mmCIF file of C-alpha atoms in Angstrom:
data_model
loop_
_atom_site.group_PDB
_atom_site.id
_atom_site.type_symbol
_atom_site.label_atom_id
_atom_site.label_comp_id
_atom_site.label_asym_id
_atom_site.label_seq_id
_atom_site.Cartn_x
_atom_site.Cartn_y
_atom_site.Cartn_z
ATOM 1 C CA MET A 220 2.881 -38.580 -12.189
ATOM 2 C CA ARG A 221 3.202 -34.571 -12.509
ATOM 3 C CA GLY A 222 -0.455 -33.674 -12.690
ATOM 4 C CA PRO A 223 -1.284 -34.741 -9.277
ATOM 5 C CA VAL A 224 2.093 -33.209 -8.012
ATOM 6 C CA LEU A 225 1.461 -29.792 -9.610
ATOM 7 C CA PHE A 226 -2.664 -29.910 -8.481
ATOM 8 C CA HIS A 227 -1.371 -30.348 -4.578
ATOM 9 C CA ALA A 228 0.880 -27.668 -5.178
ATOM 10 C CA ILE A 229 -1.463 -25.226 -6.724
ATOM 11 C CA ARG A 230 -4.224 -26.173 -4.226
ATOM 12 C CA SER A 231 -1.720 -26.003 -1.240
ATOM 13 C CA ALA A 232 -1.050 -21.848 -2.528
ATOM 14 C CA ILE A 233 -4.556 -21.014 -3.122
ATOM 15 C CA LEU A 234 -5.372 -22.179 0.303
ATOM 16 C CA ALA A 235 -2.159 -20.390 1.794
ATOM 17 C CA LEU A 236 -3.165 -17.368 0.098
ATOM 18 C CA PHE A 237 -6.785 -17.829 1.616
ATOM 19 C CA PHE A 238 -5.859 -18.003 5.029
ATOM 20 C CA MET A 239 -3.162 -14.784 4.450
ATOM 21 C CA VAL A 240 -6.410 -12.941 3.383
ATOM 22 C CA ALA A 241 -9.231 -14.074 4.896
ATOM 23 C CA LEU A 242 -8.399 -15.211 8.550
ATOM 24 C CA PRO A 243 -7.090 -11.677 9.144
ATOM 25 C CA ALA A 244 -10.418 -9.916 8.431
ATOM 26 C CA LEU A 245 -12.320 -12.733 10.538
ATOM 27 C CA ALA A 246 -10.414 -12.597 13.437
ATOM 28 C CA GLU A 247 -10.995 -8.616 13.857
ATOM 29 C CA GLU A 248 -14.569 -9.359 13.308
ATOM 30 C CA GLN A 249 -14.496 -11.827 16.083
ATOM 31 C CA MET A 250 -12.476 -9.473 18.640
ATOM 32 C CA GLY A 251 -15.061 -7.293 19.976
ATOM 33 C CA PHE A 252 -13.636 -3.861 22.327
ATOM 34 C CA ASP A 253 -16.207 -1.988 24.565
ATOM 35 C CA LYS A 254 -15.595 2.036 23.848
ATOM 36 C CA GLU A 255 -15.284 5.060 26.602
ATOM 37 C CA PRO A 256 -14.343 8.795 26.640
ATOM 38 C CA LEU A 257 -10.874 9.512 27.618
ATOM 39 C CA LEU A 258 -9.259 12.996 28.016
ATOM 40 C CA ILE A 259 -5.990 13.601 27.900
ATOM 41 C CA GLN A 260 -5.287 16.557 30.798
ATOM 42 C CA THR A 261 -2.141 18.818 29.443
ATOM 43 C CA ALA A 262 0.138 20.719 32.034
ATOM 44 C CA ALA A 263 -0.406 23.515 29.430
ATOM 45 C CA GLY A 264 -4.171 23.000 31.062
ATOM 46 C CA LYS A 265 -5.847 21.543 27.500
ATOM 47 C CA VAL A 266 -8.339 18.768 27.526
ATOM 48 C CA LEU A 267 -8.069 16.599 24.843
ATOM 49 C CA HIS A 268 -11.401 14.812 23.723
ATOM 50 C CA PHE A 269 -10.744 10.798 22.570
ATOM 51 C CA THR A 270 -12.910 7.636 22.016
ATOM 52 C CA VAL A 271 -11.045 4.940 22.899
ATOM 53 C CA GLU A 272 -11.746 0.991 22.760
ATOM 54 C CA ILE A 273 -10.655 -1.227 25.686
ATOM 55 C CA ALA A 274 -8.144 -3.746 25.536
ATOM 56 C CA SER A 275 -8.602 -5.404 29.501
ATOM 57 C CA THR A 276 -7.971 -9.386 28.862
ATOM 58 C CA PRO A 277 -5.076 -10.957 27.697
ATOM 59 C CA ASP A 278 -6.417 -11.695 23.877
ATOM 60 C CA GLN A 279 -7.910 -8.314 23.655
ATOM 61 C CA ARG A 280 -4.117 -6.770 24.552
ATOM 62 C CA ALA A 281 -2.689 -9.184 22.431
ATOM 63 C CA TYR A 282 -4.789 -8.229 19.259
ATOM 64 C CA GLY A 283 -5.082 -4.716 20.159
ATOM 65 C CA LEU A 284 -5.236 -2.891 16.805
ATOM 66 C CA MET A 285 -3.642 -5.256 14.623
ATOM 67 C CA PHE A 286 -5.143 -5.171 10.833
ATOM 68 C CA ARG A 287 -6.638 -1.833 11.511
ATOM 69 C CA LYS A 288 -6.337 -0.110 7.990
ATOM 70 C CA VAL A 289 -8.028 3.489 9.402
ATOM 71 C CA MET A 290 -8.770 4.920 12.937
ATOM 72 C CA ALA A 291 -10.698 8.524 13.220
ATOM 73 C CA ASP A 292 -8.182 11.252 14.347
ATOM 74 C CA ASP A 293 -10.020 11.317 18.056
ATOM 75 C CA ALA A 294 -10.180 7.524 18.472
ATOM 76 C CA GLY A 295 -7.917 5.332 20.297
ATOM 77 C CA MET A 296 -7.301 2.255 22.673
ATOM 78 C CA ILE A 297 -6.680 1.886 25.786
ATOM 79 C CA PHE A 298 -4.556 -1.449 27.219
ATOM 80 C CA ASP A 299 -5.230 -2.057 31.093
ATOM 81 C CA PHE A 300 -2.609 -4.062 32.519
ATOM 82 C CA ASP A 301 -4.321 -4.462 35.936
ATOM 83 C CA GLU A 302 -1.279 -3.968 37.896
ATOM 84 C CA PRO A 303 1.560 -1.489 37.102
ATOM 85 C CA ARG A 304 4.485 -3.506 35.374
ATOM 86 C CA ARG A 305 7.430 -2.669 32.693
ATOM 87 C CA VAL A 306 5.290 -3.269 29.468
ATOM 88 C CA THR A 307 6.828 -4.302 26.058
ATOM 89 C CA MET A 308 4.649 -3.736 22.630
ATOM 90 C CA TRP A 309 5.210 -4.229 19.231
ATOM 91 C CA MET A 310 3.830 -3.339 16.081
ATOM 92 C CA GLU A 311 3.864 -6.767 13.822
ATOM 93 C CA ASN A 312 0.406 -6.980 12.057
ATOM 94 C CA THR A 313 -0.455 -3.322 12.628
ATOM 95 C CA ILE A 314 -1.016 -1.725 9.560
ATOM 96 C CA LEU A 315 -1.339 2.123 11.252
ATOM 97 C CA PRO A 316 1.742 4.057 13.064
ATOM 98 C CA LEU A 317 1.415 4.771 15.762
ATOM 99 C CA ASP A 318 2.113 7.110 18.881
ATOM 100 C CA MET A 319 1.667 5.093 22.321
ATOM 101 C CA LEU A 320 0.950 6.844 25.843
ATOM 102 C CA PHE A 321 2.521 4.903 28.758
ATOM 103 C CA ALA A 322 0.983 5.937 32.033
ATOM 104 C CA ASP A 323 1.021 5.110 35.845
ATOM 105 C CA ASP A 324 -1.760 3.736 37.643
ATOM 106 C CA THR A 325 -2.405 7.619 38.704
ATOM 107 C CA GLY A 326 -2.562 7.925 34.876
ATOM 108 C CA THR A 327 0.332 10.221 34.836
ATOM 109 C CA ILE A 328 2.107 9.311 31.070
ATOM 110 C CA ARG A 329 5.389 8.552 31.663
ATOM 111 C CA HIS A 330 6.812 7.940 28.778
ATOM 112 C CA ILE A 331 5.634 8.117 24.935
ATOM 113 C CA LYS A 332 6.888 6.475 21.512
ATOM 114 C CA GLU A 333 5.989 8.667 18.758
ATOM 115 C CA ASN A 334 5.567 7.018 14.917
ATOM 116 C CA ALA A 335 5.975 3.592 15.835
ATOM 117 C CA THR A 336 6.372 1.962 12.438
ATOM 118 C CA PRO A 337 3.760 -0.662 11.198
ATOM 119 C CA TYR A 338 4.906 -4.722 11.131
ATOM 120 C CA SER A 339 7.866 -3.833 12.954
ATOM 121 C CA ARG A 340 8.985 -6.399 15.651
ATOM 122 C CA ASP A 341 11.462 -4.155 17.375
ATOM 123 C CA ILE A 342 10.421 -4.324 21.103
ATOM 124 C CA ILE A 343 8.827 -1.129 22.404
ATOM 125 C CA ASP A 344 9.524 -0.608 26.121
ATOM 126 C CA SER A 345 7.577 1.537 28.762
ATOM 127 C CA MET A 346 11.092 2.276 30.080
ATOM 128 C CA SER A 347 9.322 2.065 33.856
ATOM 129 C CA PRO A 348 6.564 0.097 35.660
ATOM 130 C CA VAL A 349 3.017 1.239 33.753
ATOM 131 C CA LYS A 350 -0.505 0.097 34.308
ATOM 132 C CA TYR A 351 -2.047 1.493 30.674
ATOM 133 C CA VAL A 352 -1.108 2.074 27.312
ATOM 134 C CA VAL A 353 -3.056 4.327 24.646
ATOM 135 C CA GLU A 354 -2.546 3.990 20.946
ATOM 136 C CA LEU A 355 -3.023 6.749 19.088
ATOM 137 C CA ASN A 356 -2.452 7.401 15.281
ATOM 138 C CA ALA A 357 0.986 8.637 14.509
ATOM 139 C CA GLY A 358 1.198 12.257 14.881
ATOM 140 C CA ILE A 359 -0.965 12.952 17.186
ATOM 141 C CA VAL A 360 1.141 13.589 19.954
ATOM 142 C CA ALA A 361 3.068 16.071 18.048
ATOM 143 C CA LYS A 362 0.240 17.713 16.970
ATOM 144 C CA LEU A 363 -1.525 18.505 20.066
ATOM 145 C CA GLY A 364 1.858 18.917 22.422
ATOM 146 C CA ILE A 365 1.121 15.819 24.314
ATOM 147 C CA LYS A 366 4.340 14.905 27.078
ATOM 148 C CA PRO A 367 4.905 12.977 29.584
ATOM 149 C CA GLY A 368 3.409 14.568 32.846
ATOM 150 C CA ASP A 369 -0.087 14.636 30.825
ATOM 151 C CA ARG A 370 -2.903 12.821 32.354
ATOM 152 C CA ILE A 371 -5.144 10.430 30.760
ATOM 153 C CA VAL A 372 -8.582 10.199 32.156
ATOM 154 C CA SER A 373 -11.277 7.289 31.524
ATOM 155 C CA ALA A 374 -13.725 4.987 32.994
ATOM 156 C CA THR A 375 -11.163 2.232 33.013
ATOM 157 C CA THR A 376 -8.119 4.795 34.627
ATOM 158 C CA THR A 377 -10.711 5.848 37.455
ATOM 159 C CA LYS A 378 -12.126 2.410 38.096
ATOM 160 C CA LYS A 379 -11.515 1.073 41.496
ATOM 161 C CA THR A 380 -9.205 -1.785 42.128
ATOM 162 C CA LYS A 381 -9.659 -5.005 44.426
#
C-alpha cells in the first residue's frame, strides 16, 4: 500500500517543481511588449535617453517586469493607465530591484519610489493621481539625479486621447 502512495507523492512533487520552474519561463515568452524611446527631461536641463517596453493592456500591466533577471541600464518599462488615477504597485515575482517614477497626464514626475525590494508584497502607492509609471533599474534615479518635477516624454505620453 505504501508503494502507490509514495509514487503519487513523488509524482506530485515533480509536477509542482515543473510548474514552479517552467511556467514563469513560458509566461515570459508569451507576454509580448512593444518598445519605444523615452526621454527624461530634468529640471537641471539634462535629457536622459531610455528604451522602454510598453505595458498598456490590463494583462501587460499585471505582468510587467516579473521574472526578468537582467535589464540594460538604459532600458525600462512604461505603464500606461489610460486615465489619471491613484495607482498601487508591488514587486511580487519581480526579481530585479527597481526605481519607479509616477507621472501625471503631462508626463511630469510626481512621486518616486527608489530601490523597490524584489519579491515584496508591500504596496507602493503613487500618492496622487497618475497616468504613467516608469520602472527602471534600481539606482538609476540616484545615479542620474532624477527628481519629482522632471518630465518623461515618449510616444505613449504624447499620444492624443479620445
